[in-house]
Short mmCIF file of C-alpha atoms in Angstrom, two decimals:
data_model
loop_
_atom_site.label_atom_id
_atom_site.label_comp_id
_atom_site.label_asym_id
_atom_site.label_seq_id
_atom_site.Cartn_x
_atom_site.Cartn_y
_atom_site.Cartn_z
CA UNK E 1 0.00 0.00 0.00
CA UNK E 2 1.01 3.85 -0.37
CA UNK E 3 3.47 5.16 2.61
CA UNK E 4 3.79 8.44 3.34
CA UNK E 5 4.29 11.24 0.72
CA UNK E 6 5.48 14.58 0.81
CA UNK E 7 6.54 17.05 -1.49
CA UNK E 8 7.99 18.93 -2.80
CA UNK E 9 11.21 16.31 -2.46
CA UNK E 10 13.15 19.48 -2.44
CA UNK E 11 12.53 23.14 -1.90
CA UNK E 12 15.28 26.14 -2.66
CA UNK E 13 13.88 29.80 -1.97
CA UNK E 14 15.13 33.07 -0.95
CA UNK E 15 15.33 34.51 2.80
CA UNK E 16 12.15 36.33 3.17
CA UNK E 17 10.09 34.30 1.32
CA UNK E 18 7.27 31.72 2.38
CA UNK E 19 7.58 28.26 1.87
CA UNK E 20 4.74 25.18 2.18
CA UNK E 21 5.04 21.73 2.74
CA UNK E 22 2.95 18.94 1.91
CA UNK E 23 2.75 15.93 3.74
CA UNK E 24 -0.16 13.30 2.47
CA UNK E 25 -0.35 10.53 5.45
CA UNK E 26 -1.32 6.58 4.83
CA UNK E 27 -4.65 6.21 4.36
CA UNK E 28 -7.22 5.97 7.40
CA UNK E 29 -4.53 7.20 10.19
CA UNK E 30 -5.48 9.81 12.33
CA UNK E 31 -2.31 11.12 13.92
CA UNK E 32 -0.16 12.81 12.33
CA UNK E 33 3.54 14.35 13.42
CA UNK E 34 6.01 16.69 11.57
CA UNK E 35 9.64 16.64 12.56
CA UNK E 36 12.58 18.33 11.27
CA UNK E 37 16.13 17.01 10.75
CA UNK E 38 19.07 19.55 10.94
CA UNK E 39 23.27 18.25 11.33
CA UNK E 40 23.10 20.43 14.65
CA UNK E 41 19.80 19.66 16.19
CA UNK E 42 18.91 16.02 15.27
CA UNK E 43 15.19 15.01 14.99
CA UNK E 44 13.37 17.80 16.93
CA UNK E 45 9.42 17.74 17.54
CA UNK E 46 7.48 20.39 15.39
CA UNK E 47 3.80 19.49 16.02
CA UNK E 48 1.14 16.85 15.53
CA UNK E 49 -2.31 16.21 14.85
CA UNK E 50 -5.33 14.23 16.08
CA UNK E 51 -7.68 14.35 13.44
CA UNK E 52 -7.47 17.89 12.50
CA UNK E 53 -6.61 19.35 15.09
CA UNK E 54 -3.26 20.23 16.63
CA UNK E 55 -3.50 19.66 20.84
CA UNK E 56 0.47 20.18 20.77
CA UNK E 57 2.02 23.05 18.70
CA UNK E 58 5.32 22.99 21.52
CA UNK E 59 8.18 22.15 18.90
CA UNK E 60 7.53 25.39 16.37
CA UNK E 61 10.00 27.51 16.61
CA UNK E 62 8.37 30.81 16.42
CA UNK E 63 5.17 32.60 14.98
CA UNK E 64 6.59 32.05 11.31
CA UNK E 65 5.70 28.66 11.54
CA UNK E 66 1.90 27.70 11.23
CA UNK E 67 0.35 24.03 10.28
CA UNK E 68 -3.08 22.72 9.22
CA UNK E 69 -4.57 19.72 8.22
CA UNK E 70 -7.95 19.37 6.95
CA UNK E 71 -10.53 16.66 6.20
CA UNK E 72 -8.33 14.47 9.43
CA UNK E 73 -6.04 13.95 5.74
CA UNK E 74 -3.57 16.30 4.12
CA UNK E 75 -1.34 18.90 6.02
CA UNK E 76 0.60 21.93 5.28
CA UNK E 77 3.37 23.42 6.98
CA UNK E 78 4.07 26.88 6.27
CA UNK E 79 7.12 28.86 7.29
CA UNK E 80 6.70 32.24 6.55
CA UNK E 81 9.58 35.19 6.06
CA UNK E 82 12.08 32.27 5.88
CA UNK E 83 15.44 32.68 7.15
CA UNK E 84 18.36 30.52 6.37
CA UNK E 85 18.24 28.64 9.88
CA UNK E 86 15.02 27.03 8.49
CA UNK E 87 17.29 25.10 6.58
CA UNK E 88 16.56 21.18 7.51
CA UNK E 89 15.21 18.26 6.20
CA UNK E 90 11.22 17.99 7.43
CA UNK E 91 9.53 14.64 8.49
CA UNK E 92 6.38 14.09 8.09
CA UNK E 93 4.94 10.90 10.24
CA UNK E 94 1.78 9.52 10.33
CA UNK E 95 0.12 6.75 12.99
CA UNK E 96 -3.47 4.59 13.40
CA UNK E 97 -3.60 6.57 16.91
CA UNK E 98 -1.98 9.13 18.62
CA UNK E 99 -1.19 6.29 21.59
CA UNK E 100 2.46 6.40 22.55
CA UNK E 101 2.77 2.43 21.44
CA UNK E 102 1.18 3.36 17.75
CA UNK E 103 3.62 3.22 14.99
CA UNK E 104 4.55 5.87 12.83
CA UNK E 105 5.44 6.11 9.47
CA UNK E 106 7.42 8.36 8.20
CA UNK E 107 7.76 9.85 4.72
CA UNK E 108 10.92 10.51 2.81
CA UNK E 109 10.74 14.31 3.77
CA UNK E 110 11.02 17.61 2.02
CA UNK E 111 14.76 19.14 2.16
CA UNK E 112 14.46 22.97 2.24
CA UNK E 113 17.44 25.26 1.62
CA UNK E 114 16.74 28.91 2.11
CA UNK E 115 20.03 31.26 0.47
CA UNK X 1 13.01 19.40 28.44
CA UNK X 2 13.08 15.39 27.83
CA UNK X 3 16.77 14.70 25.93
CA UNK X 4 18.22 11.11 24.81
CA UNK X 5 21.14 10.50 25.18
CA UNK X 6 22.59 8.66 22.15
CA UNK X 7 26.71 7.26 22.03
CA UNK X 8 28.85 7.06 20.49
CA UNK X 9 27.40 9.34 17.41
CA UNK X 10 29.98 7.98 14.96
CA UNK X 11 31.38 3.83 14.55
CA UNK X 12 33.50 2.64 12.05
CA UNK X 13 34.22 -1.15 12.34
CA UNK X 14 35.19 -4.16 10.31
CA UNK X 15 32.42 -6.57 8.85
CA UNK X 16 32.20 -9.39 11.62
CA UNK X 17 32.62 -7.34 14.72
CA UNK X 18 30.38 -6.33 17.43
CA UNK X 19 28.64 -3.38 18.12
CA UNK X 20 26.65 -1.57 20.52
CA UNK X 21 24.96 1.51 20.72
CA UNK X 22 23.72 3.67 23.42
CA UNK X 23 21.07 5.59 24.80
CA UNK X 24 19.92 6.86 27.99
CA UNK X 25 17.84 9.94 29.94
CA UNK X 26 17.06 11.02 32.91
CA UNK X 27 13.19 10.67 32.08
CA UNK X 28 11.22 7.76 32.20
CA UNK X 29 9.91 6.88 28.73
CA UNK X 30 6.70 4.49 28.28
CA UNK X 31 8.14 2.92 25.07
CA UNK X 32 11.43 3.50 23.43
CA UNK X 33 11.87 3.17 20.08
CA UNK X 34 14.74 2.56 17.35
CA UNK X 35 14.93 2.98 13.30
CA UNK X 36 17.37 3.13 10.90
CA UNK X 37 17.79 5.92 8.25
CA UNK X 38 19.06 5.68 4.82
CA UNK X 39 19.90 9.08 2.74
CA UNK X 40 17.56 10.52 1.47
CA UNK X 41 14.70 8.95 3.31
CA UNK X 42 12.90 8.86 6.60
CA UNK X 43 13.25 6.63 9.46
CA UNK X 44 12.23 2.93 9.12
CA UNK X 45 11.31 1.41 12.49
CA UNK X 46 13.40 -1.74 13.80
CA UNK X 47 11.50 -2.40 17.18
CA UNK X 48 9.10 -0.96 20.28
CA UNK X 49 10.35 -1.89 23.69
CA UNK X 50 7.32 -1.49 26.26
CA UNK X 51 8.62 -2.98 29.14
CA UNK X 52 11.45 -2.60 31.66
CA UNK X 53 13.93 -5.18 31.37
CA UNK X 54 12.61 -6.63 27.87
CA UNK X 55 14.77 -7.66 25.13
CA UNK X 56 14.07 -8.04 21.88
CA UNK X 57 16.04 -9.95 18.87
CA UNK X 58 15.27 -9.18 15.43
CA UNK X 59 17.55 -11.39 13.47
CA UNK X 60 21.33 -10.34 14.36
CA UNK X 61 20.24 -7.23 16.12
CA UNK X 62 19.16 -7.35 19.92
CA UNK X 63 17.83 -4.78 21.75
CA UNK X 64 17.53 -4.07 25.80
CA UNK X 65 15.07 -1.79 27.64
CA UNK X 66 16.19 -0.65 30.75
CA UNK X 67 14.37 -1.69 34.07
CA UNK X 68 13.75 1.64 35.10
CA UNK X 69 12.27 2.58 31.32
CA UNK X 70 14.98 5.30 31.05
CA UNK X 71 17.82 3.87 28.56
CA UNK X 72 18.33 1.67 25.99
CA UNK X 73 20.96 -0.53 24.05
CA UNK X 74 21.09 -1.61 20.18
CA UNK X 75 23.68 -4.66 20.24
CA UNK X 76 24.58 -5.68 16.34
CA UNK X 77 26.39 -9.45 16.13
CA UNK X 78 29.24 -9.86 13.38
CA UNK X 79 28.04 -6.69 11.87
CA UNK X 80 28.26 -6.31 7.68
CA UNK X 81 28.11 -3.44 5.31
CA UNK X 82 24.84 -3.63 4.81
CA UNK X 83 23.99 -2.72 8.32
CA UNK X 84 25.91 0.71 7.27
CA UNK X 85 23.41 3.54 8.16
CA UNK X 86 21.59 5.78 10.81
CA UNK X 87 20.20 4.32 13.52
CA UNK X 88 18.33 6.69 15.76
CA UNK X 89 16.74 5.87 19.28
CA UNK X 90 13.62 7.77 20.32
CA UNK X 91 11.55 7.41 23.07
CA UNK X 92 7.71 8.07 23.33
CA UNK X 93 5.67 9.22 26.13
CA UNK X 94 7.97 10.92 28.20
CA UNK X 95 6.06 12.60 31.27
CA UNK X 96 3.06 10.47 31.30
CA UNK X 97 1.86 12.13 28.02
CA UNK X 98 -0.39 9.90 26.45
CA UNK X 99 0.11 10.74 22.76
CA UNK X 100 2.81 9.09 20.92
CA UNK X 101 5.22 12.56 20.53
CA UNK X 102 9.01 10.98 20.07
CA UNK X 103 11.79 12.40 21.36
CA UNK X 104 14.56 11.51 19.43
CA UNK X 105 18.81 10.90 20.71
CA UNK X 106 21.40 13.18 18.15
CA UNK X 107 21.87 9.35 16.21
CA UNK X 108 24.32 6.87 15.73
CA UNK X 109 26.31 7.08 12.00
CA UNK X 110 27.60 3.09 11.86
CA UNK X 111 29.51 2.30 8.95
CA UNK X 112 30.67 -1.46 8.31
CA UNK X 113 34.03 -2.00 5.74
CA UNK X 114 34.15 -4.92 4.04
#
């Protein structure tokens, strides 16, 4: 069966300008997690979803950062103004349930360089 | 703030030795996780450990949940190059939350020479 997709596979864009990511989770899970990957940081917690909404928005790093996802399906994660430490790979993961022994899935991610 | 722990972050070894990796915290975790990532793609889960104490063996690769749910250990028997790769501990849970967030240790980068 389809895994987790996201795309763009890669994203280059100027500082100051706003970026989305698309993150399409398997079919018929409800949770849903996005992550990102930098050499200095590791895997760091963005935010997740139950359905659509988002009871833990903890790992954004600051107001540029906003995510939705609607029909309990697709989400976006937008990064406005971006600057060039927004530079990371992001994860998107998806799960049946939001339970801490569910498993996720992740997706191949969406590398974003911002020059 | 929950952190893992993960050592040594880089191994370089000869195919047929043995390995282990580490990874602790000071928190108490209600499952810890471990995956393995190639380039290019995300993390591929290799086992759950649930319980304090458990081990689990998944071929030549065994893996140990501490008793007090705080650290774990990835042992790899007469590793070979295909076992070259990220592998990346993360534990779930942390704080009695309920919801499967993962907290994930800076990585292991193992690389096996023929």
């Amino acid at each position: 069966g389809a895994g987790v997709s996201q795309s763009p596979s890669n994203k280059v864009t100027e500082k100051g300008k706003d970026v989305e990511l698309r993150c399409d989770p398997i079919s018929g899970h409800t949770a849903l997690y996005w992550y990102r990957q930098s050499l200095g940081q590791g895997l760091e917690f963005l935010i997740y979803f139950q359905g659509n909404s988002a009871p833990d928005k903890s790992g954004l790093p600051s107001d540029r950062f906003s995510a939705e996802r609607t029909g309990g399906s697709v989400s976006t994660l937008t990064i406005q103004r971006t600057q060039q430490e927004d530079s990371a790979v992001y994860l998107c993961a998806s799960s049946y349930s939001t339970g801490s022994s569910y498993e996720q899935y992740f997706g191949p991610g969406t590398r974003l360089t911002v020059t | 703030t929950q952190l893992l722990e993960q050592s040594p972050q880089f191994l370089s070894i000869q195919e047929g030795e043995n390995l282990t990796v580490y990874c602790n915290s000071s928190s108490v975790f209600s499952s810890l996780q471990w995956y393995r990532q190639e380039p290019g793609e995300g993390p591929v889960l290799l086992v759950t450990v649930v319980t304090g104490g458990e081990v689990k063996k998944l071929k030549r690769l065994t893996f140990q949940f501490g008793d007090a749910r705080k650290d774990s250990s990835l042992h790899i028997t007469a590793a070979q190059p295909g076992d070259t790769g990220l592998y990346l501990c993360a534990g779930a849970g942390a704080g009695g939350t309920s919801y499967g967030k993962l907290t994930f240790g800076q990585g292991t980068i193992l690389t096996v020479h023929p």
